Amino acid sequence: MKPRVCFVVDSGTDVRLADGLADGTTLRILARTQPSGREVSQPSRHALNVETGPGSHAAFAMFVLRRLLALRRQTDVIVVQGYGPTAAFANLAGRLTGLPVLMLVCSPME
């Protein structure tokens, strides 16, 4: 059975990352609405399960907390991209549900 991954994307993600995760997992993406861009950089070779949340950072962080709590029985691991408020709330959801949370920071500046 493939691990069920919930991938939390605060500021958009590269399709190669989404495709790589989707290759070996059952993937669900929670993405913050990107008003001037795309949540996933390009069309995927997979039929991605993407839920978009509010565009504001604070509202998206709350959306992520609520969704992760609701999805706790359908998720094996949480992967959160970034380290801002959304990551803090994803980690809180992990603590409350007992799910492991992995943080991914992929900015060369960081």
Coordinates of N, CA, C and O in Angstrom, one line a residue:
M1 N 0.8 -1.2 0.0 CA 0.0 0.0 0.0 C 0.9 1.2 0.0 O 1.8 1.4 0.8
K2 N 0.6 2.2 -0.9 CA 1.3 3.4 -1.0 C 1.0 4.3 0.2 O -0.1 4.4 0.7
P3 N 2.1 5.0 0.8 CA 1.8 6.0 1.8 C 0.9 7.1 1.3 O 1.0 7.5 0.2
R4 N 0.0 7.6 2.2 CA -0.9 8.7 1.9 C -0.3 10.0 2.4 O -0.2 10.2 3.6
V5 N 0.2 10.8 1.4 CA 0.9 12.0 1.8 C 0.0 13.2 1.5 O -0.7 13.3 0.5
C6 N 0.0 14.1 2.5 CA -0.7 15.4 2.3 C 0.4 16.4 2.2 O 1.2 16.6 3.1
F7 N 0.6 17.0 1.0 CA 1.6 18.0 0.7 C 1.0 19.4 0.8 O 0.1 19.7 0.0
V8 N 1.6 20.2 1.7 CA 1.1 21.5 2.0 C 2.0 22.5 1.3 O 3.2 22.6 1.6
V9 N 1.4 23.3 0.4 CA 2.2 24.2 -0.5 C 1.7 25.7 -0.2 O 0.6 26.0 -0.6
D10 N 2.5 26.5 0.4 CA 2.2 27.8 0.7 C 2.4 28.8 -0.4 O 1.7 29.8 -0.6
S11 N 3.4 28.6 -1.2 CA 3.8 29.6 -2.2 C 4.0 29.0 -3.6 O 4.9 29.5 -4.3
G12 N 3.3 28.0 -3.9 CA 3.4 27.4 -5.2 C 4.5 26.4 -5.2 O 5.5 26.4 -4.4
T13 N 4.5 25.4 -6.1 CA 5.5 24.3 -6.1 C 5.8 24.0 -7.6 O 5.0 24.2 -8.5
D14 N 6.9 23.3 -7.8 CA 7.3 22.9 -9.1 C 6.6 21.6 -9.4 O 6.5 20.7 -8.5
V15 N 6.2 21.4 -10.6 CA 5.5 20.2 -11.0 C 6.4 19.0 -10.8 O 5.9 17.9 -10.6
R16 N 7.7 19.1 -11.0 CA 8.6 18.0 -10.8 C 8.5 17.4 -9.4 O 8.6 16.2 -9.2
L17 N 8.4 18.3 -8.4 CA 8.2 17.8 -7.0 C 6.9 17.1 -6.8 O 6.9 16.0 -6.2
A18 N 5.8 17.7 -7.3 CA 4.5 17.1 -7.2 C 4.5 15.7 -7.9 O 4.0 14.7 -7.4
D19 N 5.1 15.6 -9.1 CA 5.1 14.4 -9.9 C 5.9 13.3 -9.2 O 5.6 12.2 -9.1
G20 N 7.1 13.8 -8.6 CA 7.9 12.8 -7.9 C 7.2 12.2 -6.7 O 7.3 11.0 -6.4
L21 N 6.5 13.1 -5.9 CA 5.7 12.6 -4.8 C 4.6 11.7 -5.3 O 4.3 10.6 -4.6
A22 N 3.9 12.1 -6.3 CA 2.8 11.3 -6.8 C 3.2 9.9 -7.4 O 2.4 9.0 -7.4
D23 N 4.5 9.8 -7.8 CA 5.0 8.5 -8.4 C 4.9 7.4 -7.3 O 4.6 6.3 -7.6
G24 N 5.2 7.7 -6.1 CA 5.3 6.7 -5.1 C 4.3 6.8 -3.9 O 4.5 6.0 -3.0
T25 N 3.4 7.7 -4.0 CA 2.4 7.9 -2.9 C 1.0 8.1 -3.4 O 0.8 8.3 -4.6
T26 N 0.1 8.1 -2.5 CA -1.2 8.6 -2.8 C -1.2 10.0 -2.3 O -1.1 10.3 -1.1
L27 N -1.2 11.0 -3.2 CA -0.9 12.4 -2.9 C -2.1 13.2 -2.9 O -2.9 13.2 -3.8
R28 N -2.2 14.1 -1.9 CA -3.2 15.2 -1.8 C -2.4 16.4 -1.6 O -1.5 16.5 -0.8
I29 N -2.7 17.5 -2.3 CA -2.0 18.8 -2.2 C -3.0 19.8 -1.6 O -4.1 20.0 -2.2
L30 N -2.6 20.5 -0.6 CA -3.3 21.6 -0.1 C -2.5 22.8 -0.5 O -1.3 23.0 0.0
A31 N -3.0 23.7 -1.3 CA -2.2 24.8 -1.9 C -2.9 26.1 -1.6 O -4.1 26.3 -1.8
R32 N -2.1 27.1 -1.2 CA -2.6 28.5 -1.1 C -2.8 29.1 -2.5 O -2.0 28.9 -3.4
T33 N -4.0 29.7 -2.7 CA -4.3 30.3 -4.0 C -3.2 31.3 -4.3 O -2.8 32.2 -3.5
Q34 N -2.7 31.2 -5.5 CA -1.7 32.2 -6.0 C -2.3 33.1 -7.0 O -2.5 32.7 -8.2
P35 N -2.7 34.3 -6.6 CA -3.5 35.2 -7.5 C -2.7 35.6 -8.8 O -3.3 35.8 -9.8
S36 N -1.4 35.6 -8.7 CA -0.6 36.0 -9.9 C 0.2 34.9 -10.5 O 1.2 35.1 -11.2
G37 N -0.1 33.7 -10.1 CA 0.7 32.5 -10.6 C -0.1 31.2 -10.6 O -1.4 31.2 -10.6
R38 N 0.6 30.1 -10.4 CA 0.0 28.8 -10.4 C 0.3 28.1 -9.1 O 1.5 28.3 -8.6
E39 N -0.6 27.3 -8.6 CA -0.3 26.5 -7.4 C 0.8 25.5 -7.7 O 1.7 25.2 -6.9
V40 N 0.6 24.8 -8.8 CA 1.6 23.9 -9.4 C 2.1 24.5 -10.7 O 1.3 24.8 -11.5
S41 N 3.4 24.6 -10.8 CA 4.0 25.4 -11.9 C 3.6 25.0 -13.3 O 3.5 25.9 -14.2
Q42 N 3.3 23.8 -13.6 CA 2.9 23.3 -15.0 C 1.9 22.2 -14.8 O 1.8 21.6 -13.8
P43 N 1.3 21.8 -15.9 CA 0.4 20.6 -15.9 C 1.2 19.4 -15.5 O 2.4 19.2 -15.9
S44 N 0.6 18.5 -14.7 CA 1.3 17.3 -14.2 C 1.0 16.1 -15.2 O 0.0 16.1 -15.9
R45 N 1.9 15.1 -15.1 CA 1.6 13.9 -15.8 C 0.6 13.0 -15.0 O 0.2 12.0 -15.5
H46 N 0.3 13.4 -13.8 CA -0.6 12.7 -12.9 C -1.9 13.5 -12.8 O -1.9 14.7 -13.0
A47 N -3.0 12.8 -12.5 CA -4.2 13.6 -12.1 C -4.1 13.9 -10.6 O -4.4 13.1 -9.7
L48 N -3.6 15.1 -10.4 CA -3.3 15.6 -9.0 C -4.6 15.9 -8.3 O -5.5 16.6 -8.8
N49 N -4.6 15.6 -7.0 CA -5.7 16.0 -6.1 C -5.3 17.2 -5.4 O -4.6 17.2 -4.4
V50 N -5.7 18.4 -5.9 CA -5.3 19.7 -5.4 C -6.5 20.4 -4.8 O -7.5 20.6 -5.5
E51 N -6.4 20.8 -3.5 CA -7.4 21.6 -2.9 C -6.8 23.0 -2.7 O -5.7 23.1 -2.1
T52 N -7.4 24.0 -3.2 CA -6.9 25.4 -3.0 C -7.6 26.0 -1.9 O -8.8 25.9 -1.7
G53 N -6.8 26.7 -1.0 CA -7.3 27.4 0.1 C -7.2 28.9 -0.1 O -6.8 29.4 -1.2
P54 N -7.5 29.7 0.9 CA -7.5 31.2 0.8 C -6.1 31.7 0.4 O -5.1 31.1 0.6
G55 N -6.1 32.9 -0.2 CA -4.8 33.5 -0.6 C -4.0 34.2 0.5 O -2.8 34.3 0.4
S56 N -4.7 34.6 1.5 CA -4.0 35.2 2.6 C -3.2 34.2 3.4 O -3.7 33.1 3.7
H57 N -2.0 34.5 3.9 CA -1.2 33.6 4.6 C -1.9 33.1 5.9 O -1.9 31.9 6.2
A58 N -2.4 34.1 6.7 CA -3.1 33.7 7.9 C -4.3 32.8 7.7 O -4.5 31.8 8.4
A59 N -5.1 33.2 6.7 CA -6.3 32.4 6.5 C -5.9 31.0 5.9 O -6.6 30.0 6.3
F60 N -4.9 30.9 5.1 CA -4.4 29.6 4.6 C -3.9 28.7 5.7 O -4.2 27.5 5.8
A61 N -3.2 29.3 6.7 CA -2.7 28.6 7.8 C -3.8 27.9 8.6 O -3.8 26.8 9.0
M62 N -4.9 28.7 8.8 CA -6.0 28.2 9.5 C -6.7 27.1 8.7 O -7.2 26.1 9.2
F63 N -6.9 27.3 7.4 CA -7.4 26.3 6.5 C -6.7 25.0 6.6 O -7.3 23.9 6.7
V64 N -5.3 25.1 6.6 CA -4.5 23.9 6.6 C -4.7 23.2 7.9 O -4.9 21.9 8.0
L65 N -4.8 23.9 9.0 CA -5.0 23.2 10.3 C -6.3 22.5 10.3 O -6.4 21.3 10.7
R66 N -7.4 23.1 9.9 CA -8.7 22.5 9.8 C -8.7 21.3 8.9 O -9.2 20.2 9.2
R67 N -8.1 21.4 7.7 CA -8.1 20.3 6.7 C -7.3 19.1 7.2 O -7.7 18.0 7.1
L68 N -6.1 19.4 7.8 CA -5.3 18.3 8.3 C -6.0 17.6 9.4 O -5.9 16.3 9.5
L69 N -6.6 18.3 10.3 CA -7.4 17.6 11.4 C -8.5 16.7 10.8 O -8.7 15.6 11.2
A70 N -9.2 17.3 9.8 CA -10.3 16.5 9.1 C -9.8 15.3 8.3 O -10.5 14.3 8.3
L71 N -8.6 15.4 7.8 CA -8.0 14.4 7.0 C -7.1 13.4 7.7 O -6.5 12.5 7.1
R72 N -7.1 13.5 9.0 CA -6.2 12.7 9.8 C -6.3 11.2 9.6 O -5.3 10.4 9.6
R73 N -7.5 10.7 9.3 CA -7.6 9.2 9.0 C -7.3 8.8 7.6 O -7.3 7.6 7.3
Q74 N -7.1 9.8 6.7 CA -6.8 9.6 5.3 C -5.4 10.0 5.0 O -5.0 10.0 3.8
T75 N -4.5 10.2 6.0 CA -3.2 10.7 5.8 C -2.2 9.9 6.7 O -2.5 9.6 7.8
D76 N -1.1 9.5 6.1 CA 0.0 8.9 6.8 C 1.1 9.8 7.2 O 1.8 9.6 8.2
V77 N 1.4 10.8 6.4 CA 2.5 11.8 6.6 C 2.1 13.1 6.0 O 1.5 13.2 4.9
I78 N 2.5 14.2 6.6 CA 2.4 15.5 6.1 C 3.7 16.0 5.7 O 4.7 15.9 6.4
V79 N 3.7 16.6 4.5 CA 5.0 17.3 4.0 C 4.6 18.7 3.8 O 3.6 19.0 3.1
V80 N 5.3 19.6 4.4 CA 4.9 21.1 4.3 C 6.1 21.8 3.7 O 7.3 21.6 4.1
Q81 N 5.9 22.5 2.6 CA 6.9 23.3 1.9 C 6.9 24.7 2.5 O 6.0 25.4 2.5
G82 N 8.1 25.1 3.1 CA 8.3 26.4 3.7 C 8.4 26.3 5.2 O 8.3 25.2 5.8
Y83 N 8.5 27.5 5.8 CA 8.7 27.5 7.2 C 7.9 28.7 7.9 O 8.2 29.0 9.0
G84 N 6.9 29.2 7.3 CA 6.2 30.3 7.8 C 5.0 29.9 8.7 O 5.0 28.7 9.2
P85 N 4.0 30.7 8.8 CA 2.8 30.4 9.7 C 2.2 29.1 9.3 O 1.7 28.3 10.1
T86 N 2.1 28.8 8.0 CA 1.5 27.6 7.5 C 2.2 26.4 8.0 O 1.6 25.4 8.5
A87 N 3.5 26.4 8.0 CA 4.3 25.3 8.5 C 4.1 25.1 10.0 O 4.0 24.0 10.5
A88 N 4.0 26.2 10.7 CA 3.7 26.1 12.2 C 2.4 25.4 12.4 O 2.3 24.5 13.3
F89 N 1.4 25.8 11.7 CA 0.1 25.2 11.8 C 0.0 23.7 11.4 O -0.7 22.9 12.0
A90 N 0.8 23.4 10.3 CA 0.9 22.0 9.9 C 1.6 21.2 11.0 O 1.2 20.0 11.3
N91 N 2.6 21.7 11.6 CA 3.3 21.0 12.7 C 2.3 20.8 13.9 O 2.3 19.8 14.5
L92 N 1.5 21.8 14.2 CA 0.5 21.7 15.3 C -0.5 20.6 14.9 O -0.8 19.8 15.8
A93 N -0.9 20.6 13.7 CA -1.8 19.5 13.3 C -1.2 18.1 13.5 O -1.8 17.2 14.0
G94 N 0.1 18.0 13.1 CA 0.8 16.8 13.3 C 0.9 16.4 14.8 O 0.7 15.2 15.1
R95 N 1.2 17.3 15.6 CA 1.2 17.0 17.1 C -0.1 16.6 17.6 O -0.2 15.6 18.4
L96 N -1.2 17.2 17.2 CA -2.5 16.9 17.6 C -3.0 15.5 17.1 O -3.8 14.9 17.8
T97 N -2.6 15.1 15.9 CA -3.1 13.9 15.3 C -2.1 12.7 15.5 O -2.4 11.6 15.2
G98 N -0.8 13.0 15.9 CA 0.2 12.0 15.9 C 0.8 11.6 14.6 O 1.5 10.7 14.5
L99 N 0.5 12.5 13.6 CA 1.1 12.2 12.2 C 2.5 12.8 12.1 O 2.7 13.9 12.6
P100 N 3.4 12.2 11.4 CA 4.7 12.8 11.2 C 4.6 13.9 10.2 O 3.8 13.9 9.3
V101 N 5.4 15.0 10.5 CA 5.4 16.1 9.6 C 6.9 16.3 9.2 O 7.8 16.4 10.0
L102 N 7.0 16.4 7.8 CA 8.3 16.7 7.2 C 8.3 18.1 6.6 O 7.4 18.4 5.9
M103 N 9.3 18.9 7.0 CA 9.4 20.2 6.4 C 10.4 20.2 5.2 O 11.5 19.7 5.3
L104 N 10.0 20.9 4.1 CA 10.8 21.0 2.9 C 11.0 22.5 2.7 O 10.1 23.2 2.4
V105 N 12.3 22.9 2.7 CA 12.7 24.3 2.4 C 13.6 24.2 1.2 O 14.7 23.6 1.3
C106 N 13.1 24.6 0.0 CA 13.9 24.4 -1.2 C 14.3 25.8 -1.9 O 14.5 25.8 -3.0
S107 N 14.4 26.8 -1.1 CA 14.9 28.1 -1.6 C 16.4 28.1 -1.5 O 16.9 27.9 -0.4
P108 N 17.1 28.4 -2.6 CA 18.6 28.5 -2.5 C 19.0 29.6 -1.5 O 20.1 29.6 -1.0
M109 N 18.1 30.6 -1.3 CA 18.5 31.7 -0.3 C 18.4 31.3 1.1 O 19.1 31.9 2.0
E110 N 17.7 30.2 1.4 CA 17.6 29.7 2.8 C 18.6 28.7 3.1 O 18.9 28.2 4.1

